Amino acid sequence: MALHRLFQLSSVLRSAVSLTLRRNIGMSAILFQRAKELDPVQKLFLDKIRDYKGKSKTSGGLVDAGPDYQKNVSEEVTKLQRLYGGGDFVKFPDFKFTDPKFEDGAK
């Protein structure tokens, strides 16, 4: 009886796995086919992103950020420091959690 149920379960499992593999292989073949031939707009978009990435690496930050941008950033940082009591806004804050001290109420 248990052997019969095991064979039924294995056949169901086998059919589910084969169906999943067929679907995944079929879908990945379509995706790999489409990855080779990009739409011209998509290609232009990716080229612009890659170009911006190269420019940002050479400039060391934002591309085409002039002195007005730097002035606005420094003003905003000054406002934030004044509102929230200073600190370094570039560094991630260091949190320290302490366990509460519970007193024994039944004395």
XYZ file of N, CA and C in Angstrom:
321
model
N 0.829 -1.184 0.000
C 0.000 0.000 0.000
C 0.877 1.252 0.000
N 1.867 1.289 0.869
C 2.755 2.440 0.943
C 3.595 2.550 -0.324
N 3.980 1.417 -0.878
C 4.764 1.419 -2.121
C 3.930 1.965 -3.275
N 2.667 1.633 -3.306
C 1.775 2.115 -4.353
C 1.626 3.644 -4.266
N 1.465 4.159 -3.049
C 1.346 5.613 -2.852
C 2.654 6.320 -3.235
N 3.767 5.705 -2.947
C 5.059 6.277 -3.301
C 5.207 6.381 -4.809
N 4.788 5.360 -5.538
C 4.846 5.404 -7.001
C 3.912 6.475 -7.556
N 2.736 6.653 -6.964
C 1.813 7.692 -7.416
C 2.421 9.072 -7.172
N 2.990 9.264 -6.014
C 3.597 10.540 -5.672
C 4.787 10.834 -6.575
N 5.580 9.827 -6.869
C 6.741 10.051 -7.722
C 6.312 10.393 -9.148
N 5.236 9.785 -9.644
C 4.792 10.109 -10.994
C 4.223 11.526 -11.055
N 3.510 11.949 -10.029
C 2.988 13.318 -9.982
C 4.133 14.306 -9.893
N 5.086 14.006 -9.064
C 6.250 14.872 -8.911
C 7.047 14.945 -10.201
N 7.227 13.809 -10.856
C 7.974 13.760 -12.110
C 7.287 14.600 -13.183
N 5.954 14.509 -13.287
C 5.239 15.286 -14.297
C 5.305 16.781 -13.987
N 5.236 17.153 -12.706
C 5.328 18.566 -12.337
C 6.712 19.126 -12.649
N 7.734 18.352 -12.363
C 9.104 18.800 -12.632
C 9.333 18.919 -14.129
N 8.854 17.965 -14.898
C 9.069 18.028 -16.342
C 8.328 19.216 -16.953
N 7.119 19.502 -16.479
C 6.370 20.648 -16.975
C 7.095 21.951 -16.640
N 7.592 22.046 -15.419
C 8.315 23.252 -15.007
C 9.584 23.436 -15.826
N 10.328 22.369 -16.028
C 11.552 22.471 -16.820
C 11.255 22.863 -18.266
N 10.205 22.288 -18.853
C 9.851 22.649 -20.224
C 9.495 24.123 -20.324
N 8.726 24.622 -19.364
C 8.345 26.034 -19.390
C 9.559 26.941 -19.208
N 10.427 26.597 -18.257
C 11.594 27.439 -17.999
C 12.563 27.438 -19.173
N 12.788 26.281 -19.767
C 13.695 26.215 -20.915
C 13.114 26.978 -22.091
N 11.820 26.834 -22.304
C 11.186 27.559 -23.399
C 11.233 29.057 -23.201
N 10.992 29.507 -21.977
C 11.000 30.941 -21.692
C 12.413 31.503 -21.772
N 13.390 30.775 -21.267
C 14.750 31.295 -21.312
C 15.272 31.359 -22.741
N 14.847 30.444 -23.599
C 15.262 30.507 -25.004
C 14.713 31.770 -25.656
N 13.478 32.126 -25.342
C 12.888 33.345 -25.905
C 13.611 34.577 -25.376
N 13.909 34.581 -24.088
C 14.586 35.739 -23.506
C 15.990 35.911 -24.064
N 16.736 34.822 -24.231
C 18.077 34.925 -24.802
C 18.022 35.372 -26.255
N 16.996 34.965 -26.963
C 16.847 35.387 -28.356
C 16.598 36.884 -28.421
N 15.767 37.397 -27.527
C 15.434 38.820 -27.535
C 16.569 39.683 -26.998
N 17.406 39.140 -26.155
C 18.507 39.923 -25.591
C 19.509 40.305 -26.667
N 19.612 39.503 -27.710
C 20.568 39.796 -28.774
C 20.102 40.950 -29.638
N 18.809 41.035 -29.886
C 18.276 42.061 -30.769
C 17.464 43.066 -29.963
N 18.112 44.136 -29.512
C 17.437 45.139 -28.707
C 16.689 46.122 -29.602
N 15.643 46.672 -29.042
C 14.903 47.734 -29.692
C 15.827 48.952 -29.793
N 15.764 49.744 -30.855
C 16.663 50.902 -30.976
C 16.520 51.891 -29.821
N 15.320 52.061 -29.311
C 15.124 52.977 -28.189
C 15.773 52.408 -26.936
N 15.626 51.104 -26.711
C 16.262 50.466 -25.559
C 17.775 50.547 -25.672
N 18.288 50.344 -26.862
C 19.738 50.418 -27.076
C 20.245 51.825 -26.783
N 19.522 52.841 -27.263
C 19.906 54.221 -27.004
C 19.872 54.520 -25.507
N 18.838 54.034 -24.821
C 18.715 54.229 -23.375
C 19.886 53.587 -22.640
N 20.224 52.354 -22.993
C 21.345 51.677 -22.338
C 22.666 52.363 -22.640
N 22.830 52.852 -23.868
C 24.054 53.580 -24.208
C 24.193 54.846 -23.379
N 23.088 55.563 -23.186
C 23.131 56.790 -22.383
C 23.458 56.485 -20.921
N 22.905 55.408 -20.403
C 23.200 55.018 -19.019
C 24.673 54.663 -18.875
N 25.199 53.903 -19.815
C 26.626 53.540 -19.763
C 27.515 54.769 -19.912
N 27.114 55.718 -20.768
C 27.872 56.948 -20.950
C 27.883 57.759 -19.654
N 26.726 57.874 -19.003
C 26.634 58.609 -17.742
C 27.471 57.938 -16.663
N 27.469 56.613 -16.657
C 28.265 55.884 -15.666
C 29.748 56.193 -15.846
N 30.206 56.212 -17.092
C 31.612 56.540 -17.352
C 31.955 57.964 -16.951
N 31.055 58.911 -17.266
C 31.295 60.306 -16.899
C 31.299 60.489 -15.390
N 30.408 59.795 -14.687
C 30.364 59.960 -13.232
C 31.599 59.376 -12.565
N 32.154 58.313 -13.152
C 33.394 57.756 -12.584
C 34.559 58.712 -12.774
N 34.636 59.367 -13.938
C 35.747 60.284 -14.178
C 35.603 61.564 -13.369
N 34.353 62.045 -13.167
C 34.172 63.289 -12.414
C 34.173 63.046 -10.910
N 33.949 61.817 -10.479
C 33.971 61.501 -9.057
C 32.687 61.855 -8.336
N 31.610 62.054 -9.051
C 30.329 62.402 -8.418
C 29.280 62.621 -9.488
N 28.474 63.650 -9.268
C 27.430 63.958 -10.235
C 28.014 64.603 -11.476
N 27.418 64.308 -12.615
C 27.880 64.861 -13.881
C 27.222 66.219 -14.089
N 27.994 67.181 -14.532
C 27.531 68.541 -14.834
C 26.909 69.227 -13.626
N 27.424 68.974 -12.441
C 26.963 69.665 -11.239
C 27.855 70.889 -11.046
N 27.272 72.040 -11.229
C 28.031 73.282 -11.151
C 28.110 73.816 -9.737
N 28.648 75.033 -9.605
C 28.785 75.639 -8.272
C 27.437 75.954 -7.624
N 26.407 76.224 -8.438
C 25.079 76.485 -7.868
C 24.553 75.247 -7.141
N 24.766 74.086 -7.723
C 24.326 72.847 -7.097
C 25.047 72.620 -5.776
N 26.362 72.813 -5.783
C 27.142 72.636 -4.555
C 26.698 73.621 -3.473
N 26.367 74.847 -3.882
C 25.896 75.856 -2.931
C 24.560 75.429 -2.326
N 23.643 74.938 -3.158
C 22.341 74.486 -2.659
C 22.489 73.298 -1.702
N 23.367 72.381 -2.035
C 23.588 71.216 -1.170
C 24.135 71.648 0.183
N 25.108 72.551 0.174
C 25.690 72.999 1.448
C 24.665 73.768 2.282
N 23.785 74.549 1.641
C 22.736 75.252 2.378
C 21.758 74.266 3.014
N 21.373 73.236 2.273
C 20.437 72.243 2.807
C 21.059 71.457 3.959
N 22.325 71.118 3.846
C 23.006 70.403 4.928
C 23.085 71.286 6.169
N 23.346 72.571 5.982
C 23.399 73.503 7.113
C 22.031 73.593 7.795
N 20.953 73.643 6.985
C 19.600 73.678 7.554
C 19.302 72.420 8.357
N 19.668 71.277 7.806
C 19.417 70.017 8.500
C 20.204 69.924 9.802
N 21.457 70.393 9.779
C 22.258 70.360 10.997
C 21.675 71.284 12.054
N 21.151 72.429 11.626
C 20.551 73.355 12.579
C 19.250 72.771 13.150
N 18.446 72.113 12.302
C 17.178 71.548 12.763
C 17.360 70.334 13.669
N 18.313 69.473 13.317
C 18.443 68.194 14.023
C 19.671 68.104 14.915
N 20.279 69.208 15.224
C 21.339 69.215 16.225
C 22.701 68.772 15.728
N 22.987 68.974 14.469
C 24.311 68.676 13.945
C 24.535 67.211 13.681
N 25.766 66.853 13.588
C 26.124 65.473 13.284
C 26.608 65.347 11.857
N 27.076 64.168 11.550
C 27.588 63.889 10.212
C 26.492 63.173 9.431
N 25.970 63.825 8.389
C 24.878 63.251 7.616
C 25.349 62.272 6.561
N 26.627 62.174 6.355
C 27.159 61.244 5.362
C 27.320 59.856 5.967
N 27.644 59.808 7.268
C 27.880 58.545 7.962
C 26.561 57.955 8.449
N 26.437 56.639 8.371
C 25.250 55.962 8.876
C 25.243 56.057 10.385
N 24.091 56.347 10.992
C 24.060 56.505 12.453
C 24.365 55.204 13.185
N 24.929 55.361 14.370
C 25.280 54.217 15.200
C 24.221 54.090 16.296
N 23.453 53.014 16.244
C 22.392 52.797 17.216
C 22.898 51.891 18.330
N 22.525 52.222 19.552
C 22.859 51.376 20.695
C 21.572 51.127 21.470
N 21.185 49.892 21.504
C 19.978 49.509 22.209
C 20.368 48.812 23.507
N 19.685 49.199 24.577
C 19.941 48.558 25.860
C 18.692 47.794 26.273
N 18.900 46.710 26.967
C 17.778 45.919 27.455
C 17.150 46.635 28.645
N 15.828 46.649 28.700
C 15.189 47.286 29.865
C 15.418 46.452 31.118
N 15.488 47.144 32.239
C 15.700 46.457 33.512
C 14.346 46.272 34.189
N 13.965 45.026 34.331
C 12.700 44.696 34.958
C 12.965 44.343 36.427
N 12.128 44.887 37.295
C 12.257 44.582 38.709
C 11.275 43.473 39.053
N 11.652 42.695 40.003
C 10.778 41.627 40.459
C 9.689 42.244 41.319
N 8.413 42.164 40.874
C 7.304 42.801 41.575
C 6.835 42.022 42.780
N 7.102 40.750 42.856
C 6.613 39.914 43.962
C 7.707 39.771 45.011
N 7.750 40.709 45.945
C 8.738 40.622 47.033
C 8.065 40.397 48.341
